[in-house]
Amino acid sequence: MRATLCVLAFGLFGFGMPAKALARSETDCASAWSRAVRSYLTQNRRAAPDGTVPEDLDGEELAAQAWVDAFRPACRLEAAGDGRGARVAAAAAGVAILVRLDPNGCTRFLSAYMGSSEPQALCSMATEAPRSELEKALSPTLPAR
């Protein structure tokens, strides 16, 4: 009886909600992308996205916030319903950071986490190309989700 009520309640409240209500928050999205990209660092693990290494606890807090803020534009796209665009924008942000902090991590991130078909070429391109060109080049190399 209790299991039936649980299934019924989930059906009424879970499936009855619009998809937007079930989506993750912008902060959760940005934190998840930040953790994912940081996990591919093999060097400069304490560095902020701009490459600066914090000297004290306040600096570490600011660096952690900078990591989250780096992915907020992509998460705004996700919140607006553009999942593919959000994924490409987050990948571009991650590549731009990783190519600066850990080029080997950049290649591993694109091949293992994003499933890109051209990780080496994209990481090389990211050192010189603007973000918009990087996003255009990234999009066709990422598998559909």
CSV table of C-alpha atoms in Angstrom, one decimal:
chain,number,residue,atom,x,y,z
A,1,MET,CA,0.0,0.0,0.0
A,2,ARG,CA,2.8,2.4,1.0
A,3,ALA,CA,4.7,1.6,-2.2
A,4,THR,CA,1.6,2.3,-4.3
A,5,LEU,CA,1.2,5.7,-2.6
A,6,CYS,CA,4.8,6.6,-3.3
A,7,VAL,CA,4.5,5.7,-7.0
A,8,LEU,CA,1.2,7.7,-7.2
A,9,ALA,CA,2.7,10.7,-5.4
A,10,PHE,CA,5.8,10.7,-7.7
A,11,GLY,CA,3.5,10.5,-10.7
A,12,LEU,CA,1.5,13.4,-9.5
A,13,PHE,CA,4.3,15.6,-8.3
A,14,GLY,CA,7.3,14.4,-10.3
A,15,PHE,CA,6.0,14.0,-13.8
A,16,GLY,CA,3.4,16.7,-13.4
A,17,MET,CA,6.1,19.4,-12.9
A,18,PRO,CA,7.5,21.2,-15.9
A,19,ALA,CA,11.0,20.3,-16.9
A,20,LYS,CA,12.3,23.7,-15.9
A,21,ALA,CA,11.2,23.0,-12.3
A,22,LEU,CA,13.2,19.8,-12.3
A,23,ALA,CA,16.3,21.4,-13.7
A,24,ARG,CA,19.4,22.1,-11.6
A,25,SER,CA,20.1,25.6,-10.4
A,26,GLU,CA,22.7,27.8,-12.1
A,27,THR,CA,25.0,27.5,-9.1
A,28,ASP,CA,24.7,23.7,-9.1
A,29,CYS,CA,25.4,23.6,-12.8
A,30,ALA,CA,28.4,25.9,-12.5
A,31,SER,CA,29.8,24.0,-9.5
A,32,ALA,CA,29.5,20.6,-11.4
A,33,TRP,CA,31.3,21.9,-14.4
A,34,SER,CA,33.9,23.5,-12.2
A,35,ARG,CA,34.6,20.3,-10.4
A,36,ALA,CA,34.7,18.3,-13.6
A,37,VAL,CA,37.2,20.6,-15.3
A,38,ARG,CA,39.4,20.9,-12.1
A,39,SER,CA,39.6,17.1,-11.9
A,40,TYR,CA,41.6,17.1,-15.1
A,41,LEU,CA,44.4,19.3,-13.7
A,42,THR,CA,47.6,17.4,-13.1
A,43,GLN,CA,49.5,20.6,-12.2
A,44,ASN,CA,48.5,24.0,-10.9
A,45,ARG,CA,45.7,22.3,-8.9
A,46,ARG,CA,45.4,25.3,-6.5
A,47,ALA,CA,45.4,27.9,-9.2
A,48,ALA,CA,42.5,30.1,-10.1
A,49,PRO,CA,41.2,29.9,-13.7
A,50,ASP,CA,43.4,32.9,-14.6
A,51,GLY,CA,46.5,31.0,-13.4
A,52,THR,CA,47.1,32.9,-10.2
A,53,VAL,CA,47.9,30.8,-7.1
A,54,PRO,CA,46.2,32.0,-3.9
A,55,GLU,CA,48.5,32.9,-1.0
A,56,ASP,CA,46.0,32.6,1.9
A,57,LEU,CA,42.6,31.3,2.8
A,58,ASP,CA,40.8,34.3,1.4
A,59,GLY,CA,42.6,33.9,-1.9
A,60,GLU,CA,41.6,30.3,-2.0
A,61,GLU,CA,37.9,31.2,-1.5
A,62,LEU,CA,38.1,33.8,-4.2
A,63,ALA,CA,39.8,31.2,-6.5
A,64,ALA,CA,37.0,28.7,-5.8
A,65,GLN,CA,34.4,31.4,-6.6
A,66,ALA,CA,36.2,32.3,-9.8
A,67,TRP,CA,36.1,28.7,-10.9
A,68,VAL,CA,32.3,28.6,-10.4
A,69,ASP,CA,31.8,32.0,-12.1
A,70,ALA,CA,33.7,30.8,-15.2
A,71,PHE,CA,30.9,28.4,-16.1
A,72,ARG,CA,27.9,30.6,-15.2
A,73,PRO,CA,27.3,31.8,-18.8
A,74,ALA,CA,27.0,28.2,-20.0
A,75,CYS,CA,24.6,27.5,-17.1
A,76,ARG,CA,22.5,30.4,-18.1
A,77,LEU,CA,22.1,28.8,-21.5
A,78,GLU,CA,21.1,25.6,-19.8
A,79,ALA,CA,18.5,27.3,-17.7
A,80,ALA,CA,17.1,28.9,-20.8
A,81,GLY,CA,16.6,25.4,-22.3
A,82,ASP,CA,19.6,25.3,-24.7
A,83,GLY,CA,21.2,22.1,-23.6
A,84,ARG,CA,23.5,21.7,-26.6
A,85,GLY,CA,24.6,25.3,-26.5
A,86,ALA,CA,25.3,25.1,-22.8
A,87,ARG,CA,27.4,22.0,-23.2
A,88,VAL,CA,29.5,23.6,-26.0
A,89,ALA,CA,29.9,26.8,-24.0
A,90,ALA,CA,31.0,24.9,-20.9
A,91,ALA,CA,33.4,22.8,-22.9
A,92,ALA,CA,34.9,26.0,-24.4
A,93,ALA,CA,35.3,27.6,-21.0
A,94,GLY,CA,36.9,24.4,-19.7
A,95,VAL,CA,39.3,24.2,-22.7
A,96,ALA,CA,40.3,27.8,-22.4
A,97,ILE,CA,41.2,27.3,-18.7
A,98,LEU,CA,42.9,24.0,-19.1
A,99,VAL,CA,45.0,25.0,-22.1
A,100,ARG,CA,46.4,27.8,-19.9
A,101,LEU,CA,46.9,25.7,-16.7
A,102,ASP,CA,47.5,22.2,-18.0
A,103,PRO,CA,47.7,21.4,-21.7
A,104,ASN,CA,47.7,17.6,-21.1
A,105,GLY,CA,44.6,18.0,-18.9
A,106,CYS,CA,42.9,19.9,-21.8
A,107,THR,CA,43.4,17.0,-24.2
A,108,ARG,CA,42.2,14.4,-21.6
A,109,PHE,CA,39.2,16.5,-20.7
A,110,LEU,CA,38.1,16.8,-24.3
A,111,SER,CA,38.6,13.1,-25.2
A,112,ALA,CA,37.5,11.4,-22.0
A,113,TYR,CA,34.9,13.7,-20.5
A,114,MET,CA,33.5,15.4,-23.5
A,115,GLY,CA,34.0,12.6,-26.0
A,116,SER,CA,35.5,15.0,-28.6
A,117,SER,CA,36.8,13.5,-31.8
A,118,GLU,CA,39.6,16.1,-32.2
A,119,PRO,CA,41.0,16.9,-28.7
A,120,GLN,CA,44.5,17.7,-29.7
A,121,ALA,CA,43.6,20.1,-32.5
A,122,LEU,CA,41.0,21.9,-30.4
A,123,CYS,CA,43.4,22.4,-27.5
A,124,SER,CA,46.0,23.8,-29.9
A,125,MET,CA,43.4,26.1,-31.4
A,126,ALA,CA,42.4,27.3,-28.0
A,127,THR,CA,45.7,29.0,-27.3
A,128,GLU,CA,45.1,31.5,-30.1
A,129,ALA,CA,41.5,31.5,-31.2
A,130,PRO,CA,38.7,33.7,-29.6
A,131,ARG,CA,36.1,31.9,-27.6
A,132,SER,CA,33.4,32.2,-30.3
A,133,GLU,CA,35.6,30.5,-32.9
A,134,LEU,CA,36.5,27.8,-30.4
A,135,GLU,CA,32.8,27.1,-29.7
A,136,LYS,CA,32.1,26.9,-33.5
A,137,ALA,CA,35.0,24.4,-33.8
A,138,LEU,CA,34.0,22.4,-30.7
A,139,SER,CA,30.3,21.9,-31.6
A,140,PRO,CA,30.7,19.4,-34.5
A,141,THR,CA,33.3,17.3,-32.6
A,142,LEU,CA,31.1,16.6,-29.6
A,143,PRO,CA,28.8,13.6,-29.7
A,144,ALA,CA,25.1,14.3,-29.3
A,145,ARG,CA,23.6,13.7,-25.9
